[in-house]
Coordinates of C-alpha atoms and ligand atoms in Angstrom, one line a residue:
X20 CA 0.0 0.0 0.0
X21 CA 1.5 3.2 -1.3
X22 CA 1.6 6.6 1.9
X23 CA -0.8 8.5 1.2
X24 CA -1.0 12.1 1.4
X25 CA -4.8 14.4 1.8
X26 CA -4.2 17.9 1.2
X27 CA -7.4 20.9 0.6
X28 CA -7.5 24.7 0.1
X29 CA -10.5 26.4 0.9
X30 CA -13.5 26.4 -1.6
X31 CA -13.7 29.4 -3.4
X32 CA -16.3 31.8 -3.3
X33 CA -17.9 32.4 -7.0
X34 CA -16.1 35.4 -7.4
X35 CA -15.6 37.2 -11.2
X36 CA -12.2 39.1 -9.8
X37 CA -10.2 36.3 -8.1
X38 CA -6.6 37.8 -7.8
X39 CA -3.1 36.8 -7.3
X40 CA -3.9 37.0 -3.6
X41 CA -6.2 33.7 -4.3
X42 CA -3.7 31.9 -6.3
X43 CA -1.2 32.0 -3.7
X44 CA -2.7 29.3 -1.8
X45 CA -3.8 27.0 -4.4
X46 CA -0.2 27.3 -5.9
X47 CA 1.0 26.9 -2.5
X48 CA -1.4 23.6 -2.2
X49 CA -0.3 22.4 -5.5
X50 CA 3.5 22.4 -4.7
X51 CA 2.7 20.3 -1.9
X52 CA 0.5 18.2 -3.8
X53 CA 3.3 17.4 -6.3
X54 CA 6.2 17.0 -4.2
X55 CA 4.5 14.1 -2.5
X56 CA 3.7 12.6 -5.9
X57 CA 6.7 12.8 -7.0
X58 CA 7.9 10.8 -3.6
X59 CA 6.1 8.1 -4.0
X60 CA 2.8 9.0 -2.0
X61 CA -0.9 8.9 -3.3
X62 CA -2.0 12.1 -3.1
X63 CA -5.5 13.6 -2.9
X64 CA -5.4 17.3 -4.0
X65 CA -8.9 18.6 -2.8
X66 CA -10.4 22.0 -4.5
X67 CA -13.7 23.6 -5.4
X68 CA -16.2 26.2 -5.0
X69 CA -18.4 27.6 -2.5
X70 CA -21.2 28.6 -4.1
X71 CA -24.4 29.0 -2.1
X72 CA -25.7 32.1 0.2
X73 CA -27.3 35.2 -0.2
X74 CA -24.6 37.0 -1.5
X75 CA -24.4 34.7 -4.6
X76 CA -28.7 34.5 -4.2
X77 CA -28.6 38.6 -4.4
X78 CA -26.2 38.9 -7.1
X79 CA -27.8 36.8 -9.6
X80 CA -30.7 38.6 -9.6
X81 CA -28.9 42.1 -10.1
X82 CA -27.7 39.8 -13.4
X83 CA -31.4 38.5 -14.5
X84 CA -29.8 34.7 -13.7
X85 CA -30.7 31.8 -11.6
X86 CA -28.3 31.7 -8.9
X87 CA -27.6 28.5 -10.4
X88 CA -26.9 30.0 -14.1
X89 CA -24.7 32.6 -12.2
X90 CA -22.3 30.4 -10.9
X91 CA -21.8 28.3 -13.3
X92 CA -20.2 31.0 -15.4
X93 CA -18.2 31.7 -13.0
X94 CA -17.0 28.2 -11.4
X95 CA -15.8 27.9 -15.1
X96 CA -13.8 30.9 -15.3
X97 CA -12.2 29.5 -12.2
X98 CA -11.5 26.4 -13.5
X99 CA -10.0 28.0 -16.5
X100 CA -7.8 30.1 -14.3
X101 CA -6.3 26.7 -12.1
X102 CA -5.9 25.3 -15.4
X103 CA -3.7 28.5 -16.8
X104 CA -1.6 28.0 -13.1
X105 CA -1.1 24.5 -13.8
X106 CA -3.1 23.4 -10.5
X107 CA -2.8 20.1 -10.1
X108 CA -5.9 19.3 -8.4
X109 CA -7.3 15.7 -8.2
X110 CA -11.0 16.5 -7.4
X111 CA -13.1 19.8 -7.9
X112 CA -15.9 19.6 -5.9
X113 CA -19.0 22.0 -5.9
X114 CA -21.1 22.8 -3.1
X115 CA -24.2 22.5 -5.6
X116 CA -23.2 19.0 -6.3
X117 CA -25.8 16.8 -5.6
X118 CA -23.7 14.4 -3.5
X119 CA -22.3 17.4 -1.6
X120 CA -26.2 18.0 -0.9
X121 CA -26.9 14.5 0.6
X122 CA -23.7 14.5 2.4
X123 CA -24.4 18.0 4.4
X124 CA -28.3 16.9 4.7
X125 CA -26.6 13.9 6.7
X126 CA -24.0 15.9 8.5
X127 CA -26.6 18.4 9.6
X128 CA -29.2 15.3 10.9
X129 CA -26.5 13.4 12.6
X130 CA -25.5 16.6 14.6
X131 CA -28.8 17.2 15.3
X132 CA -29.6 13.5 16.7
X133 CA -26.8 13.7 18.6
X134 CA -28.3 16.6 20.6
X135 CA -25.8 19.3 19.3
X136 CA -28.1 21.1 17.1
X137 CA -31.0 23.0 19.1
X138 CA -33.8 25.5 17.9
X139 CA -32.9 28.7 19.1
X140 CA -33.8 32.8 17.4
X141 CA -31.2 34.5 15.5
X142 CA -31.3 38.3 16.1
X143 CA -29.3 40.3 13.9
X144 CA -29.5 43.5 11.3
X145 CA -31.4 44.0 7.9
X146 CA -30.5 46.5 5.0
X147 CA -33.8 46.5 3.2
X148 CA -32.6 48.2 0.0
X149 CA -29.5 45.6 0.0
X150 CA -32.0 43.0 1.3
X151 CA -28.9 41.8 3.6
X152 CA -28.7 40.1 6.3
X153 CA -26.0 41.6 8.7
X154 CA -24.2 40.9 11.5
X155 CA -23.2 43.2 14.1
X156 CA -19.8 42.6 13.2
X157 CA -20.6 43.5 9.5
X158 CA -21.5 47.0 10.3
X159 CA -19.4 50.1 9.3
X160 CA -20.7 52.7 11.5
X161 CA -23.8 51.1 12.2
X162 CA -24.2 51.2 9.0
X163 CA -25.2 49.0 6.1
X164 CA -21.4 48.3 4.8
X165 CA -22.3 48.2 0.8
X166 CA -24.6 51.1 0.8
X167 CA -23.9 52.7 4.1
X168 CA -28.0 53.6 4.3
X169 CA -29.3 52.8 8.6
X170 CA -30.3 49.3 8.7
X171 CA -33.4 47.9 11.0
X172 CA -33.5 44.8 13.4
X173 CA -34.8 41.5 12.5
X174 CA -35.4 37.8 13.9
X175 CA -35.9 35.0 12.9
X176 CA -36.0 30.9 14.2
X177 CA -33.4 29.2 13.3
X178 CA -30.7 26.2 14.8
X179 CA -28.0 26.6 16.5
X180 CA -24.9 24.0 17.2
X181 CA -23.7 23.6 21.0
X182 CA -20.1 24.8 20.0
X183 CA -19.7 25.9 23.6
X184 CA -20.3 22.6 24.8
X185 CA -16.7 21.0 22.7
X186 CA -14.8 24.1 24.6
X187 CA -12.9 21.8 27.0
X188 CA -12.6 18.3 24.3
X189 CA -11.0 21.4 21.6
X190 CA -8.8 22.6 24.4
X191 CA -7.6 19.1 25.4
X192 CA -7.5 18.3 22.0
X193 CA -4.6 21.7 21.5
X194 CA -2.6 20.4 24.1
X195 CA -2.3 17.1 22.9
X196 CA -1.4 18.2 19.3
X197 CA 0.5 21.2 19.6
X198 CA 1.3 21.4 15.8
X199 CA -2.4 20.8 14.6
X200 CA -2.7 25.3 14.6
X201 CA 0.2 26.4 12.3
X202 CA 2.4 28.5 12.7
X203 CA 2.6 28.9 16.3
X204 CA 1.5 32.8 15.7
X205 CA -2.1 31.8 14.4
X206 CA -2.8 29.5 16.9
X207 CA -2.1 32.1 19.9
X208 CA -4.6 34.2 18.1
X209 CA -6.9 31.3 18.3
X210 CA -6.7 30.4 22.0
X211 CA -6.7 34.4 22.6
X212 CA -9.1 35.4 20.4
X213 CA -11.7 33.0 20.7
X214 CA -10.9 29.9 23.4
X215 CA -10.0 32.2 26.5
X216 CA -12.9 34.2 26.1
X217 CA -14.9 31.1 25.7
X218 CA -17.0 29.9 23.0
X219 CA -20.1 30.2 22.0
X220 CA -22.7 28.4 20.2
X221 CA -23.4 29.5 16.7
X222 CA -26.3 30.0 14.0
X223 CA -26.2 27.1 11.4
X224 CA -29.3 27.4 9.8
X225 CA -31.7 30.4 8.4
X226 CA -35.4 30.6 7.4
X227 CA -35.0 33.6 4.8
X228 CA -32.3 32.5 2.9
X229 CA -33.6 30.2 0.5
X230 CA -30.1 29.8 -2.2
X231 CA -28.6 26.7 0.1
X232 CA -28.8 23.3 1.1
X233 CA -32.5 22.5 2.7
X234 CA -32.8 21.0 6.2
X235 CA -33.9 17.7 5.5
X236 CA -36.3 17.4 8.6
X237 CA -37.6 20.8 8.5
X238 CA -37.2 22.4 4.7
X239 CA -38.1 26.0 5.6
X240 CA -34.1 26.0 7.3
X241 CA -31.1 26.6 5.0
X242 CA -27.5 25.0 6.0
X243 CA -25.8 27.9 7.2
X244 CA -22.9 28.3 4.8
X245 CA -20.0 27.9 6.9
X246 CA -21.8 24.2 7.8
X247 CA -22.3 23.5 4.1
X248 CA -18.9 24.6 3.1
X249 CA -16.7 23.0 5.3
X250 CA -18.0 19.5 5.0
X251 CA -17.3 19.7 1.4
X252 CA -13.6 18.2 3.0
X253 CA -15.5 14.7 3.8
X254 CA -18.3 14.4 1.4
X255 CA -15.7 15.1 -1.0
X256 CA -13.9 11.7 0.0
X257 CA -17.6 10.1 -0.2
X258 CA -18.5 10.6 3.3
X259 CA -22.5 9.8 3.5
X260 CA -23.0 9.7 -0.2
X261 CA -22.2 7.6 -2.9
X262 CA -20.5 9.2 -5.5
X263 CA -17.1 8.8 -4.1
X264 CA -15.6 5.7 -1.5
X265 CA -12.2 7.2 -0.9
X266 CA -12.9 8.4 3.3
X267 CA -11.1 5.6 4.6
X268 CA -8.0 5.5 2.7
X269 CA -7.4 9.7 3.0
X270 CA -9.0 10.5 6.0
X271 CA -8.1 12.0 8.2
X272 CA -6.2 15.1 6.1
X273 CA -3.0 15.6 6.0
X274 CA -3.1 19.5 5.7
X275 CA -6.2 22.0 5.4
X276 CA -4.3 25.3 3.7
X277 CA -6.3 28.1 4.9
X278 CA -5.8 31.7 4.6
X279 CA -5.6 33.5 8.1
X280 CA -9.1 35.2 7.9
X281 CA -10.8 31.9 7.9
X282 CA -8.6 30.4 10.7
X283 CA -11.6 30.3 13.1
X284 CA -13.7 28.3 10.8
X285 CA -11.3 25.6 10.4
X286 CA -9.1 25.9 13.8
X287 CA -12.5 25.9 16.1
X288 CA -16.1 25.3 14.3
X289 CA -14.6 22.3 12.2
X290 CA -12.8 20.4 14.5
X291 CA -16.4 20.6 16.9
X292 CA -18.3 19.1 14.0
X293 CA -16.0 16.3 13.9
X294 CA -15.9 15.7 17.2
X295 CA -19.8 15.3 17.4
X296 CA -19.8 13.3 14.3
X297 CA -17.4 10.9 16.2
X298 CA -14.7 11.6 13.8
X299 CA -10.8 11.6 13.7
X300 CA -9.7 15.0 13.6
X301 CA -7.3 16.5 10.7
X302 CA -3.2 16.2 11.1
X303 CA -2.6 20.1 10.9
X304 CA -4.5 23.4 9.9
X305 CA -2.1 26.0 8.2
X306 CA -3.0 29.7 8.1
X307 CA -0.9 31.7 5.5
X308 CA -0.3 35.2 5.4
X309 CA -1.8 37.9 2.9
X310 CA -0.2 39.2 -0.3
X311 CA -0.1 42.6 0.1
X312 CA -0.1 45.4 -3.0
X313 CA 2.0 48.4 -1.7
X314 CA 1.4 47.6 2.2
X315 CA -2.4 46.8 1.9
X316 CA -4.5 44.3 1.3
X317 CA -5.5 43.2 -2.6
X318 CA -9.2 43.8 -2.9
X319 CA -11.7 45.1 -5.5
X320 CA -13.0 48.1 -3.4
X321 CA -9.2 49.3 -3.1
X322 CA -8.5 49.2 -6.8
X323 CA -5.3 47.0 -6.4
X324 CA -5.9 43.7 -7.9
X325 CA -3.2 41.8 -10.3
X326 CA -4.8 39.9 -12.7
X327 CA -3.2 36.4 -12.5
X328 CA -4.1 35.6 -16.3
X329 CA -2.8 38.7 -17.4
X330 CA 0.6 38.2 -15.0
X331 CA 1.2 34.7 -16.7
X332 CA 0.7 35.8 -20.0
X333 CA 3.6 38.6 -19.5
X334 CA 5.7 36.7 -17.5
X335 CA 5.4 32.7 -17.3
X336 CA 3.2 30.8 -15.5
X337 CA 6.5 29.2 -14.0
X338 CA 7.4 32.4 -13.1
X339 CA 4.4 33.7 -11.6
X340 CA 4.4 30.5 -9.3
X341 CA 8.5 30.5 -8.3
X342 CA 8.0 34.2 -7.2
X343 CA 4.5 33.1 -4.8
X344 CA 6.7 30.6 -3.1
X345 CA 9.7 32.4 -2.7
X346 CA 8.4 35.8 -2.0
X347 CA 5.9 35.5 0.3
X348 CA 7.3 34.3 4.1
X349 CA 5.1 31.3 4.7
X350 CA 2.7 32.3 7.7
X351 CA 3.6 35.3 7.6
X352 CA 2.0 38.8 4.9
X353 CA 3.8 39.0 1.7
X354 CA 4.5 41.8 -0.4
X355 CA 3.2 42.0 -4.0
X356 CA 5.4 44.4 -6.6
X357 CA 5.6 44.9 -10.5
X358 CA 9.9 45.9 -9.6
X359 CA 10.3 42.9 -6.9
X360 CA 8.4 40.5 -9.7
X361 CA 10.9 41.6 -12.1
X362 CA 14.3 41.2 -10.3
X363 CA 13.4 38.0 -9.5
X364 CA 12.6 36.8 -13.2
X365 CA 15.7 38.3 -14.3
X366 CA 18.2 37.4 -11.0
X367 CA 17.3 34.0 -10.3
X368 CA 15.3 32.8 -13.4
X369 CA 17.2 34.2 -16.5
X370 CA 20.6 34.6 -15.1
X371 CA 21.0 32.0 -12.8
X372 CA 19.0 29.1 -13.2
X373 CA 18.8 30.0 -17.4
X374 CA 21.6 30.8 -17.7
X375 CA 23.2 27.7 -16.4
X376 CA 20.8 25.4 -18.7
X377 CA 21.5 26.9 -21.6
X378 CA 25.4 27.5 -21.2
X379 CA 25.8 23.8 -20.3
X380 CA 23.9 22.7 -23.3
X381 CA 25.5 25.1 -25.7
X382 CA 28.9 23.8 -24.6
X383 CA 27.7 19.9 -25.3
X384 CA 27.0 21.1 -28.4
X385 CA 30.0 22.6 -29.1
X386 CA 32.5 20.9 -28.6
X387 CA 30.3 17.3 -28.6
X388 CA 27.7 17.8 -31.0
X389 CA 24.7 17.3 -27.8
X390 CA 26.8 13.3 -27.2
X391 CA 29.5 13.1 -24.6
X392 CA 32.1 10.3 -25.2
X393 CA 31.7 7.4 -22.8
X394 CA 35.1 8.1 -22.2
X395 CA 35.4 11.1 -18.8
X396 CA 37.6 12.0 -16.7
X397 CA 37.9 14.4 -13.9
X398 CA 36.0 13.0 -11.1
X399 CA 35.3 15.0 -8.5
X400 CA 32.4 15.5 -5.9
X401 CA 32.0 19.0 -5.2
X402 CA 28.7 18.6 -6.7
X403 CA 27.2 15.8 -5.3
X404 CA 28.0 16.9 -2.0
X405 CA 26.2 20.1 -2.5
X406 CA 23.3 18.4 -4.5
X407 CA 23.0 16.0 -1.2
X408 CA 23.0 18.6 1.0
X409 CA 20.2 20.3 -0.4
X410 CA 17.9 17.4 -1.0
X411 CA 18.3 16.8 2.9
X412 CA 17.3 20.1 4.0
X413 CA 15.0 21.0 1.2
X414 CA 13.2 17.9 2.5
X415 CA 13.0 19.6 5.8
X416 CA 11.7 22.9 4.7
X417 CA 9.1 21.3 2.7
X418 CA 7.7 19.1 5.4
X419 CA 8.1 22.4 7.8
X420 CA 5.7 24.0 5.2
X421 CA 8.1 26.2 4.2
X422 CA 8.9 26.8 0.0
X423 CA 10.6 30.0 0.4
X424 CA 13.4 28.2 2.3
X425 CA 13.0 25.1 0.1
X426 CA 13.4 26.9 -2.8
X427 CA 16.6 28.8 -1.2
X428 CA 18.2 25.4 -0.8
X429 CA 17.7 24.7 -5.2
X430 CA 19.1 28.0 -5.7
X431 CA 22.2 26.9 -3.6
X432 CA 23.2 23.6 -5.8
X433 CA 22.5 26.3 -9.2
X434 CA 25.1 29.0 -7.4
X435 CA 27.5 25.9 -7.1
X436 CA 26.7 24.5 -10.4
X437 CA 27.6 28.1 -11.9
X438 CA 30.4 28.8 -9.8
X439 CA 32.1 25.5 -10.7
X440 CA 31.5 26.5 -15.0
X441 CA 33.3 29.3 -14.1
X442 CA 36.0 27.3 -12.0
X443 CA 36.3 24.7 -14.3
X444 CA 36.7 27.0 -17.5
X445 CA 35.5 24.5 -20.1
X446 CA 36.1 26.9 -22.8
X447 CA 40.1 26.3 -21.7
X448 CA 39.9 22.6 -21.4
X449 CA 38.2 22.8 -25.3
X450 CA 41.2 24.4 -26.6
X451 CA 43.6 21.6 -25.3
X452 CA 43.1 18.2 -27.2
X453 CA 44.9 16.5 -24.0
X454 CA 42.3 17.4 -22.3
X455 CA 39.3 16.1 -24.1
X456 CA 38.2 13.4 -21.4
X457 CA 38.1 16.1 -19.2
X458 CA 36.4 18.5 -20.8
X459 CA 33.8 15.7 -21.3
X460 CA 33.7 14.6 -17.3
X461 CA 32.9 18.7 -16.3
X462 CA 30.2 18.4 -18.9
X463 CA 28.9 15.2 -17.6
X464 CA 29.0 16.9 -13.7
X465 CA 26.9 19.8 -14.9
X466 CA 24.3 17.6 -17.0
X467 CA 23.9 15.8 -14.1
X468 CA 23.8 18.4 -11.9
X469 CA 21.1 20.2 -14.4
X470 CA 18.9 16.7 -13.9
X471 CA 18.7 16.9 -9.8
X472 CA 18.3 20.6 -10.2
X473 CA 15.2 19.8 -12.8
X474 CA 13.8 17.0 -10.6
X475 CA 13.7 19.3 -7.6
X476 CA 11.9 22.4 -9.2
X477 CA 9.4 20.2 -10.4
X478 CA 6.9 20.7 -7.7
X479 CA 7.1 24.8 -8.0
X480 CA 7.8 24.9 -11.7
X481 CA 6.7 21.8 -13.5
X482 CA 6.5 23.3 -17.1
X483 CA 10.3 24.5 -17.0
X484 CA 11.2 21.3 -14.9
X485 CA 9.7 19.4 -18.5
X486 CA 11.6 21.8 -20.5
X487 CA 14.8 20.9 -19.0
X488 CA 14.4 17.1 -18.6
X489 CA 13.5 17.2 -22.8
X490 CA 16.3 18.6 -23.4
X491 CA 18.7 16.5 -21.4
X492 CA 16.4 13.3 -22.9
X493 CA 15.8 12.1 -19.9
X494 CA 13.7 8.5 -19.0
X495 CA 11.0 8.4 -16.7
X496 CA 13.1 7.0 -13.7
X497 CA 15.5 9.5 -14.0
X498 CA 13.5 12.2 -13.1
X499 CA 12.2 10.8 -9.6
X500 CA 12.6 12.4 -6.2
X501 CA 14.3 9.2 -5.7
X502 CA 16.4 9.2 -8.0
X503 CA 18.0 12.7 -7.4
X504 CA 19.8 11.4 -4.4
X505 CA 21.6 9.2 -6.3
X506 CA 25.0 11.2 -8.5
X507 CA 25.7 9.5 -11.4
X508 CA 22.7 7.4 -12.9
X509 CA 22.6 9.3 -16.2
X510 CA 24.3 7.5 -18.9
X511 CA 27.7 8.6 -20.6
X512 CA 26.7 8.9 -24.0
X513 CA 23.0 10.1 -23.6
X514 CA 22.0 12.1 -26.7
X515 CA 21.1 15.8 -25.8
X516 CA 18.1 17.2 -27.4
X517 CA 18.2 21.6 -28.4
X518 CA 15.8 23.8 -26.6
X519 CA 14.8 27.5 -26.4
X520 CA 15.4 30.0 -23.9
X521 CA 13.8 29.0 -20.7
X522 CA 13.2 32.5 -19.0
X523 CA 13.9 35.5 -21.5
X524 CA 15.2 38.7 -19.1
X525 CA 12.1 41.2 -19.0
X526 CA 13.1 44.4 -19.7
X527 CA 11.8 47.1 -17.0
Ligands
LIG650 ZN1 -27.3 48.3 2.1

């Protein structure tokens, strides 16, 4: 039985203006996802959308669509976008699905039967010319946030789960897992925010929200969202439904990668769920850090929002996903830049790693025609050591959820690999007949330095990582994770193939 490895980002709301802010996580997601392929593991790579609530119920009729009709436009938009970033994912699941449907109905009973679902009255705010529902928390001012008009009162029956009552199991629970809130910053906001001051039982249905997921025992109640969305992680996996039988073998998940807004959602209210549904609780929750435009954060209102299609058609999709993982701190804010883009395209992309490729291949070429002899010299292990090095702690970082790091530790085995070209001066050795075997043994070091170097950027750039194992023609078992740690396997006299340019420099 191959390891398996369960790994979800949050379903997206149906939004027409997701941004690079969005991306990060998914990107971040699907690195993960494809490292552990490539080591061996099974992997379930869990996305989808989120797509009921009034919002969605409000903004379709603005449009003259069914809610329905509305998102389907724009769950395919989505779709189109994880395709353009090369996401990875091995199921997309809807919240409209209909096995999502019977899977939440279930959920929702079996909470209920167990006595943690009682009826209760939600009080709360109304904009009537919005017709919104609002919180008090929602309110700018007092005021109606969208269309800052006074809003009036309202109430209205509705359910409400006994969150208050898994207070001490959740805190037990912390204590016993002291990884499961990542990093240690979110979860102190957590136990501060919300655990000290003791929690409260929440509102999981309404009765004037009708775009949702019916209570099966008593129709006029709608799923509150938050309900309906997070059990989209299980009935994904085929948790009471049909459609899929996969709950056993992946759950529970390896990683839910969250941003740090919805922390509460997954840290708190999800973990209570499971625990009255009698199930295992997840390995670990992560809660990254915002991409921030200029200091602030991306959002339509503010006018600052990259377009992701747009940055990939400029600059690379490979690009665009190297500079999420190395840029932004993992767990911590990030900071978003045309400039800061740009040097890294042309630092790290173009000259070094680019650079590299290319001046190795051109030298085969050369002074081989693309086919070393079987004959080399010049054995030496500078570069084997390095290359082991880095494997080892790049293996760390990864594991330690960390990509900016991971990606640090490539960059050192490229530094070496261009430090030794300029060491070894292969241009001298070709000038020298004597010194033909080895001239063709520094050759062989830097193909085979260019093949762990292409294995390893797989994850975060897949596309260039193709690129590079083309045009070193290399087989299938060459290009494991596996196989990376061991110098040497690439064959003397394996025929090189020409290639283009992998990052051109961008001019500013
Ligand atoms: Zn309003």
């Amino acid at each position: 039985m191959p390891k398996t490895f369960y790994i979800t980002t949050p379903i997206y709301y149906p939004s027409d203006n997701l941004h690079l802010g969005h991306c990060y996580t998914t990107v971040a997601a699907d690195a993960l996802a494809r490292y552990k392929r490539l080591q061996g593991f099974e992997v379930m790579f869990l996305t989808g959308t989120d797509e009921h609530g009034q919002k969605i119920e409000a903004k379709a009729l603005s449009v003259g669509s069914t809610p329905k009709e509305y998102v389907d436009e724009i769950v395919a938009s989505i779709q189109k976008l994880w395709a353009k970033l090369n996401i990875s994912f091995d199921r997309f699941v809807r919240t409209t699905d209909d096995y999502h449907v019977q899977s939440v109905q279930a959920i929702f009973k079996k909470l209920y039967e167990n006595g943690d679902i009682y009826k209760g009255n939600y009080t709360g705010k109304y904009c009537q010319p919005c017709e919104t529902f609002l919180t008090d928390y929602q309110l700018v001012n007092g005021k109606c946030p969208d269309c800052n008009r006074e809003v009036i009162d309202f109430s209205e029956e509705a359910y409400f789960f006994k969150l208050s009552k898994y207070q001490k199991q959740l805190q037990e629970f912390f204590n016993s897992a002291p990884d499961f809130i990542s990093p240690p910053s979110r979860k102190n906001e957590m136990l501060k925010n919300f655990m000290e001051l003791g929690l409260e039982d929440v509102c999981v249905s309404r009765t004037s929200i009708s775009w949702g997921i019916p209570v099966d025992f008593n129709t006029k109640h709608t799923v509150y969202v938050w309900i309906d969305a997070l059990s989209n992680y299980i009935s994904a996996l085929g948790f009471a439904n049909d459609k899929y039988d996969d709950f056993e073998k992946f759950w529970p998940c390896d990683l839910h990668l969250v941003g740090k807004e919805i922390m509460r959602f997954h840290a708190i209210i999800w973990p209570a769920m499971l625990l009255s549904l009698g199930l295992p609780l997840p390995k670990k929750i992560f809660g990254h850090g915002w991409l921030l435009f200029d200091g602030d954060k991306m959002s339509k209102s503010k006018g600052n929002i990259v377009d992701p299609i747009k940055l990939c058609d400029l600059y690379g999709v490979d690009a665009i996903r190297y500079f999420l993982l190395r840029e932004m701190p993992f767990g911590d804010d990030g900071l978003f830049s045309n400039s800061a883009l740009i040097t890294r395209i042309n630092t790290n992309l173009a000259n070094d790693l680019g650079n590299l490729v290319s001046r190795t291949t051109t030298m085969a070429f050369k002074y081989f025609d693309g086919l070393l002899p079987e004959e080399k010299a010049f054995e030496e292990n500078t570069l084997r050591e390095v290359c082991k090095a880095a494997i080892r702690e790049m293996e760390q970082f990864m594991d330690d959820l960390n990509p900016p790091r991971a990606l640090g530790e490539i960059w050192k085995v490229v530094n070496a690999a261009n430090r030794y070209v300029d060491e070894t001066a292969p241009w001298a050795l070709a000038k020298d007949p004597t010194q033909n075997s080895k001239l063709a043994g520094v050759l062989y070091n830097l193909l085979e330095v260019l093949r762990v170097i292409s294995v390893l950027i797989t994850p975060i750039m897949p596309e260039s990582a193709a690129k590079i194992q083309k045009q070193l023609n290399l087989p299938e078992h060459l290009c494991t994770w596996e196989s990376a740690k061991i110098w040497g396997q690439t064959p003397s006299s394996n025929p090189l193939n020409k290639g283009d340019i992998l990052f051109p420099r961008i001019e500013k």
